[in-house]
Short mmCIF file of C-alpha atoms and ligand atoms in Angstrom, two decimals:
data_model
loop_
_atom_site.label_atom_id
_atom_site.label_comp_id
_atom_site.label_asym_id
_atom_site.label_seq_id
_atom_site.Cartn_x
_atom_site.Cartn_y
_atom_site.Cartn_z
CA MET A 3 18.94 18.79 -17.95
CA THR A 4 21.36 18.16 -14.91
CA THR A 5 25.06 18.02 -15.43
CA ILE A 6 26.01 14.75 -13.40
CA ARG A 7 29.76 14.47 -12.59
CA ARG A 8 30.94 10.86 -12.31
CA ASP A 9 33.95 9.10 -10.84
CA ILE A 10 36.35 8.73 -13.52
CA THR A 11 36.94 5.04 -12.62
CA THR A 12 33.36 4.46 -13.43
CA LEU A 13 33.06 5.91 -16.88
CA THR A 14 32.91 3.60 -19.97
CA ASP A 15 35.76 4.14 -22.48
CA ASP A 16 33.18 6.23 -24.64
CA GLN A 17 32.53 8.77 -21.67
CA TRP A 18 35.90 9.13 -21.04
CA ARG A 19 37.01 9.66 -24.60
CA ARG A 20 34.08 12.24 -24.93
CA PHE A 21 35.95 14.28 -22.06
CA VAL A 22 39.27 13.80 -23.84
CA ASP A 23 38.54 14.87 -27.23
CA ALA A 24 36.32 17.97 -26.12
CA LEU A 25 39.41 19.00 -23.68
CA ASN A 26 41.95 18.45 -26.52
CA ALA A 27 39.61 20.59 -28.98
CA TYR A 28 39.70 23.14 -26.35
CA LYS A 29 43.32 23.21 -25.43
CA ALA A 30 43.92 23.74 -29.28
CA ALA A 31 41.24 26.69 -29.68
CA ILE A 32 42.81 30.05 -29.70
CA ASP A 33 41.28 33.00 -27.98
CA PRO A 34 41.24 35.84 -31.12
CA GLU A 35 41.81 38.53 -28.34
CA THR A 36 45.24 37.21 -26.52
CA GLY A 37 46.14 34.63 -29.11
CA MET A 38 46.15 32.32 -26.17
CA SER A 39 44.82 28.77 -26.07
CA LEU A 40 41.58 29.07 -24.63
CA TYR A 41 42.69 26.44 -21.98
CA ASP A 42 45.70 28.34 -21.13
CA LEU A 43 43.60 31.04 -20.14
CA PHE A 44 42.56 29.39 -16.99
CA THR A 45 46.06 28.54 -16.04
CA LYS A 46 46.89 31.94 -16.47
CA ARG A 47 43.85 33.30 -14.38
CA HIS A 48 44.80 30.81 -11.52
CA MET A 49 48.26 32.09 -11.15
CA GLU A 50 47.06 35.55 -11.39
CA SER A 51 44.71 34.61 -8.38
CA MET A 52 47.51 33.49 -6.27
CA MET A 53 49.58 36.73 -6.79
CA GLU A 54 47.14 38.67 -5.51
CA LEU A 55 47.42 38.57 -1.86
CA THR A 56 44.26 39.32 0.29
CA LEU A 57 45.52 40.37 3.76
CA PHE A 58 43.89 42.21 6.43
CA PRO A 59 45.51 45.74 6.97
CA GLY A 60 48.92 45.19 8.17
CA GLU A 61 48.31 41.31 8.26
CA THR A 62 51.62 39.12 7.94
CA GLY A 63 52.26 35.25 8.23
CA THR A 64 49.70 34.12 5.54
CA GLN A 65 49.73 33.73 1.94
CA ARG A 66 46.05 34.03 1.84
CA ASN A 67 45.28 35.32 -1.83
CA ALA A 68 42.12 35.72 -3.95
CA ALA A 69 41.71 32.16 -4.60
CA HIS A 70 43.58 30.06 -1.99
CA ARG A 71 44.39 29.94 1.93
CA GLY A 72 40.89 31.49 3.03
CA PRO A 73 37.36 30.82 2.87
CA VAL A 74 37.15 31.75 -1.04
CA PHE A 75 39.24 28.74 -1.88
CA LEU A 76 36.22 26.62 -2.40
CA PRO A 77 33.92 28.79 -4.17
CA TRP A 78 36.54 30.11 -6.43
CA HIS A 79 37.41 26.62 -7.62
CA ARG A 80 33.78 25.84 -8.14
CA VAL A 81 33.22 28.78 -10.32
CA ALA A 82 36.45 27.69 -12.29
CA LEU A 83 35.16 24.16 -12.74
CA ARG A 84 31.51 25.02 -14.04
CA ASP A 85 33.03 27.65 -16.20
CA LEU A 86 35.09 25.12 -17.93
CA GLU A 87 32.72 22.50 -18.14
CA LEU A 88 30.01 25.11 -19.78
CA ASP A 89 32.79 25.79 -22.56
CA LEU A 90 33.34 21.94 -22.81
CA GLN A 91 29.52 21.51 -23.35
CA ARG A 92 29.55 23.91 -26.37
CA PRO A 93 28.80 22.19 -29.86
CA GLU A 94 31.92 23.22 -31.20
CA PHE A 95 33.96 21.24 -28.19
CA ASP A 96 31.49 18.39 -27.35
CA PRO A 97 31.96 15.42 -29.74
CA TRP A 98 28.61 14.10 -28.89
CA GLY A 99 26.83 17.29 -29.72
CA PRO A 100 25.03 18.44 -32.85
CA LEU A 101 27.99 19.86 -34.70
CA HIS A 102 30.43 16.78 -34.42
CA ASN A 103 27.77 13.64 -34.08
CA ALA A 104 25.79 12.66 -37.04
CA TYR A 105 23.73 10.58 -34.75
CA TYR A 106 22.38 13.47 -32.69
CA ASP A 107 18.68 13.85 -31.95
CA ALA A 108 17.73 17.01 -30.52
CA SER A 109 14.45 15.27 -28.96
CA ASN A 110 16.64 13.02 -27.18
CA PRO A 111 20.16 14.37 -26.47
CA PRO A 112 22.86 12.93 -24.54
CA GLU A 113 23.53 13.94 -21.18
CA PRO A 114 25.54 17.06 -20.77
CA LEU A 115 29.36 16.67 -20.90
CA ALA A 116 30.65 16.65 -17.30
CA ILE A 117 34.11 16.93 -15.76
CA PRO A 118 34.78 13.42 -14.12
CA TYR A 119 36.46 13.42 -10.60
CA CYS A 120 39.50 11.58 -9.36
CA PRO A 121 38.84 9.91 -5.92
CA PHE A 122 42.48 10.59 -4.90
CA PHE A 123 41.45 10.91 -1.34
CA GLY A 124 41.38 7.36 0.07
CA MET A 125 43.97 5.73 -2.55
CA GLY A 126 46.44 5.50 0.43
CA ASN A 127 49.74 4.07 -0.25
CA THR A 128 48.85 2.45 -3.69
CA TRP A 129 48.01 5.38 -5.50
CA GLN A 130 50.97 5.69 -7.74
CA THR A 131 49.94 2.05 -9.30
CA HIS A 132 46.25 3.08 -9.39
CA ALA A 133 44.38 2.29 -12.97
CA VAL A 134 43.47 5.92 -13.06
CA TRP A 135 47.00 6.55 -14.55
CA GLU A 136 46.21 4.21 -17.36
CA ARG A 137 43.40 6.90 -18.79
CA ILE A 138 45.36 9.96 -17.74
CA GLY A 139 48.79 9.18 -18.53
CA HIS A 140 51.26 7.77 -15.79
CA ASN A 141 54.18 9.35 -13.73
CA GLY A 142 56.82 11.46 -15.52
CA SER A 143 59.73 9.97 -17.32
CA SER A 144 62.91 9.74 -14.87
CA THR A 145 64.79 10.13 -18.25
CA GLN A 146 62.90 12.80 -19.89
CA GLY A 147 63.00 15.64 -17.11
CA ARG A 148 59.85 13.79 -15.55
CA ARG A 149 57.74 14.81 -18.63
CA VAL A 150 54.55 12.66 -18.97
CA ILE A 151 55.27 10.56 -22.18
CA ASP A 152 51.91 8.71 -22.34
CA GLY A 153 48.19 9.32 -22.17
CA PRO A 154 45.64 11.53 -24.29
CA PHE A 155 47.60 14.89 -22.86
CA ALA A 156 51.20 13.87 -23.44
CA HIS A 157 51.43 16.15 -26.51
CA TRP A 158 50.16 19.37 -24.75
CA THR A 159 52.28 22.56 -24.14
CA SER A 160 52.19 24.13 -20.71
CA ILE A 161 52.92 27.80 -19.83
CA ILE A 162 55.07 28.71 -17.07
CA TRP A 163 55.40 32.05 -15.13
CA ASN A 164 58.65 33.65 -15.48
CA ASN A 165 59.04 35.91 -12.66
CA ASN A 166 61.97 37.83 -13.77
CA THR A 167 60.02 38.86 -16.73
CA GLN A 168 56.82 38.79 -15.46
CA SER A 169 55.23 36.85 -18.21
CA PHE A 170 54.10 33.30 -19.11
CA VAL A 171 56.23 31.49 -21.16
CA PRO A 172 55.64 28.16 -23.18
CA ARG A 173 57.27 24.77 -22.25
CA ASP A 174 56.47 21.60 -23.94
CA GLY A 175 54.72 18.75 -22.26
CA ILE A 176 53.31 18.07 -18.73
CA LEU A 177 55.71 17.39 -16.02
CA ARG A 178 54.64 14.72 -13.08
CA ASN A 179 56.75 13.48 -10.36
CA PHE A 180 55.15 11.37 -7.74
CA ARG A 181 56.79 11.68 -4.54
CA ALA A 182 57.85 8.23 -3.33
CA GLY A 183 56.50 6.84 -0.07
CA SER A 184 53.92 9.32 0.41
CA ALA A 185 50.28 8.24 0.97
CA MET A 186 47.26 10.03 -0.57
CA PRO A 187 45.09 11.65 2.51
CA ALA A 188 42.37 10.19 4.07
CA VAL A 189 38.51 10.34 2.98
CA PRO A 190 37.52 13.99 4.12
CA ASN A 191 34.85 13.37 7.08
CA VAL A 192 31.98 15.94 6.67
CA ARG A 193 30.29 14.99 9.96
CA ALA A 194 33.43 15.39 12.25
CA ARG A 195 32.61 17.75 15.12
CA ALA A 196 35.92 20.04 14.27
CA ASN A 197 34.26 20.59 10.84
CA ALA A 198 31.06 21.84 11.91
CA VAL A 199 31.70 25.38 10.88
CA TYR A 200 32.77 26.21 7.29
CA ASP A 201 35.62 28.51 8.22
CA VAL A 202 36.74 30.83 11.34
CA TYR A 203 39.13 33.27 12.09
CA PRO A 204 41.80 33.87 11.14
CA TRP A 205 40.58 32.81 7.79
CA ASN A 206 43.71 31.39 6.62
CA GLU A 207 46.09 28.44 6.35
CA LEU A 208 46.88 28.36 10.01
CA ASN A 209 43.14 27.23 11.08
CA THR A 210 42.87 23.94 13.18
CA THR A 211 39.23 23.86 13.13
CA GLY A 212 36.68 24.65 10.25
CA PHE A 213 35.78 22.40 7.29
CA ARG A 214 37.36 24.74 4.34
CA ASN A 215 40.96 24.62 5.98
CA MET A 216 40.83 20.96 6.72
CA LEU A 217 39.63 20.17 3.26
CA GLU A 218 41.96 22.75 1.37
CA SER A 219 45.02 21.23 3.37
CA ARG A 220 44.14 17.66 2.07
CA HIS A 221 43.94 19.13 -1.44
CA ASN A 222 47.67 20.84 -1.02
CA THR A 223 48.99 17.27 -0.43
CA VAL A 224 47.60 15.86 -3.27
CA HIS A 225 49.02 18.73 -5.39
CA ASN A 226 52.46 18.28 -3.67
CA ILE A 227 52.87 14.39 -3.94
CA ILE A 228 51.82 14.22 -7.55
CA GLY A 229 54.32 16.95 -7.90
CA GLY A 230 55.48 18.42 -11.30
CA ASP A 231 53.09 20.75 -12.79
CA MET A 232 50.66 20.30 -10.19
CA LEU A 233 53.16 22.43 -7.78
CA PRO A 234 53.17 25.90 -8.61
CA GLY A 235 50.37 28.59 -9.42
CA THR A 236 50.26 27.47 -13.23
CA SER A 237 48.94 23.94 -11.76
CA PRO A 238 45.87 23.82 -14.42
CA ASN A 239 48.71 22.83 -16.74
CA ASP A 240 48.22 19.20 -15.98
CA PRO A 241 44.49 18.29 -16.57
CA VAL A 242 44.64 16.39 -13.50
CA PHE A 243 43.94 19.60 -11.70
CA TRP A 244 40.39 19.55 -12.83
CA LEU A 245 39.93 15.96 -11.90
CA HIS A 246 41.31 16.62 -8.35
CA HIS A 247 39.26 19.79 -7.87
CA CYS A 248 36.05 17.97 -9.14
CA ASN A 249 36.62 15.64 -6.10
CA VAL A 250 37.09 18.55 -3.61
CA ASP A 251 34.00 20.19 -4.80
CA ARG A 252 32.03 16.98 -4.17
CA TYR A 253 33.52 17.00 -0.70
CA TRP A 254 32.23 20.17 0.02
CA ALA A 255 28.75 19.72 -1.73
CA ALA A 256 28.58 16.74 0.69
CA TRP A 257 29.22 18.91 3.54
CA GLN A 258 26.81 21.17 2.31
CA GLN A 259 24.16 18.39 2.25
CA VAL A 260 25.02 17.67 5.90
CA ARG A 261 25.73 21.53 7.39
CA GLY A 262 23.33 23.46 4.79
CA MET A 263 23.72 24.33 1.37
CA THR A 264 24.12 28.13 1.82
CA ASN A 265 26.39 27.63 5.22
CA TYR A 266 29.13 30.05 4.63
CA ALA A 267 31.50 32.57 6.76
CA PRO A 268 32.79 35.16 6.80
CA ASN A 269 29.69 37.36 6.01
CA GLY A 270 31.62 40.66 6.16
CA GLU A 271 33.98 40.39 9.05
CA GLY A 272 36.55 38.43 6.94
CA PRO A 273 39.56 39.46 4.78
CA PRO A 274 38.94 41.14 1.26
CA SER A 275 37.47 38.96 -1.62
CA HIS A 276 36.40 36.22 0.88
CA ASN A 277 33.34 37.58 2.39
CA ARG A 278 29.94 36.05 1.40
CA TYR A 279 28.79 38.88 -0.96
CA ASP A 280 32.41 39.64 -2.47
CA GLN A 281 32.82 39.34 -5.90
CA LEU A 282 35.07 36.57 -7.15
CA SER A 283 38.07 37.65 -8.96
CA HIS A 284 40.19 36.30 -11.88
CA THR A 285 37.32 34.17 -12.96
CA PHE A 286 35.60 34.73 -16.22
CA LEU A 287 32.03 34.65 -14.54
CA PRO A 288 30.92 37.70 -12.66
CA VAL A 289 29.59 36.24 -9.63
CA THR A 290 29.56 36.78 -5.90
CA ILE A 291 30.33 34.07 -3.40
CA ASP A 292 26.95 33.81 -2.29
CA GLU A 293 25.78 33.16 -5.69
CA VAL A 294 27.43 29.84 -6.10
CA LEU A 295 26.85 28.36 -2.92
CA ASP A 296 23.95 26.45 -3.92
CA LEU A 297 25.44 23.68 -6.48
CA GLU A 298 21.91 22.54 -7.48
CA ALA A 299 20.75 26.07 -8.50
CA SER A 300 23.45 25.71 -11.47
CA ASP A 301 22.01 22.40 -12.39
CA VAL A 302 25.17 20.13 -11.16
CA ALA A 303 25.05 16.81 -9.29
CA TYR A 304 27.58 14.34 -8.50
CA ASP A 305 26.65 10.73 -8.88
CA SER A 306 27.91 10.04 -5.53
CA TYR A 307 28.40 12.16 -2.10
CA ALA A 308 30.01 9.24 -0.02
CU1 LIG B 20 43.94 26.47 -6.95
#
């Protein structure tokens, strides 16, 4: 059955609760090998991807890494989303699944659990008072070090990278620090002429044409104006990360519907880890970029591509 990802603002309370309960159970589950939260392993891998710069020999002036500031940005986050989603669909985490649901009927199962998307693009200047924060918790408290003190994730512990000791250290809570006066970026135009190609040389954050950098830049703004834990490489500490990236992936899928589902560049001429047949690093699933271009092949769809 196809996993259908929906707009968080259109979910029923029960649908939203299903996702929250699964995510909280996943956050509480411990990986026996590392002793870490299964959820925190995603945060760790995301941080590690950013610490691996992927440069041409002698190249300077770019922070391109194994998951950002280059062509692999969209495939890498698509895989991370799907990997988390497949885990949340497991019976031990899905409250609507056969383990936790007394009314579960294998001949008529509920639709697969999906990560919802939050439509931050296009919220304009009113995003800080948008109803979505009623669901995911509001801005951090100005009297409690910007800690989020409401919503279903307020009790979480984050893991923060300590550069001196080169290790992750726990820290209570999730931080958000909304930037006053900043607007959310406009909705990406998947039909604009400058977006006709997926990516171009120099395959980094300096590109002025190409779909990938247009979308990645707007995505950066969302991280930056929400602030707090959304700023550093450990940004998956805040589950808003997934709601945002689900929306980013949705626009990529929309672009693919216009420009071709397997339309990608570079095909070999790009920097390491960013070429079509390169294997993704710091993901759980061992796949190449080429293998994740067609979203429908992994049986995932969005409720809307507009
Ligand atoms: Cu990222």
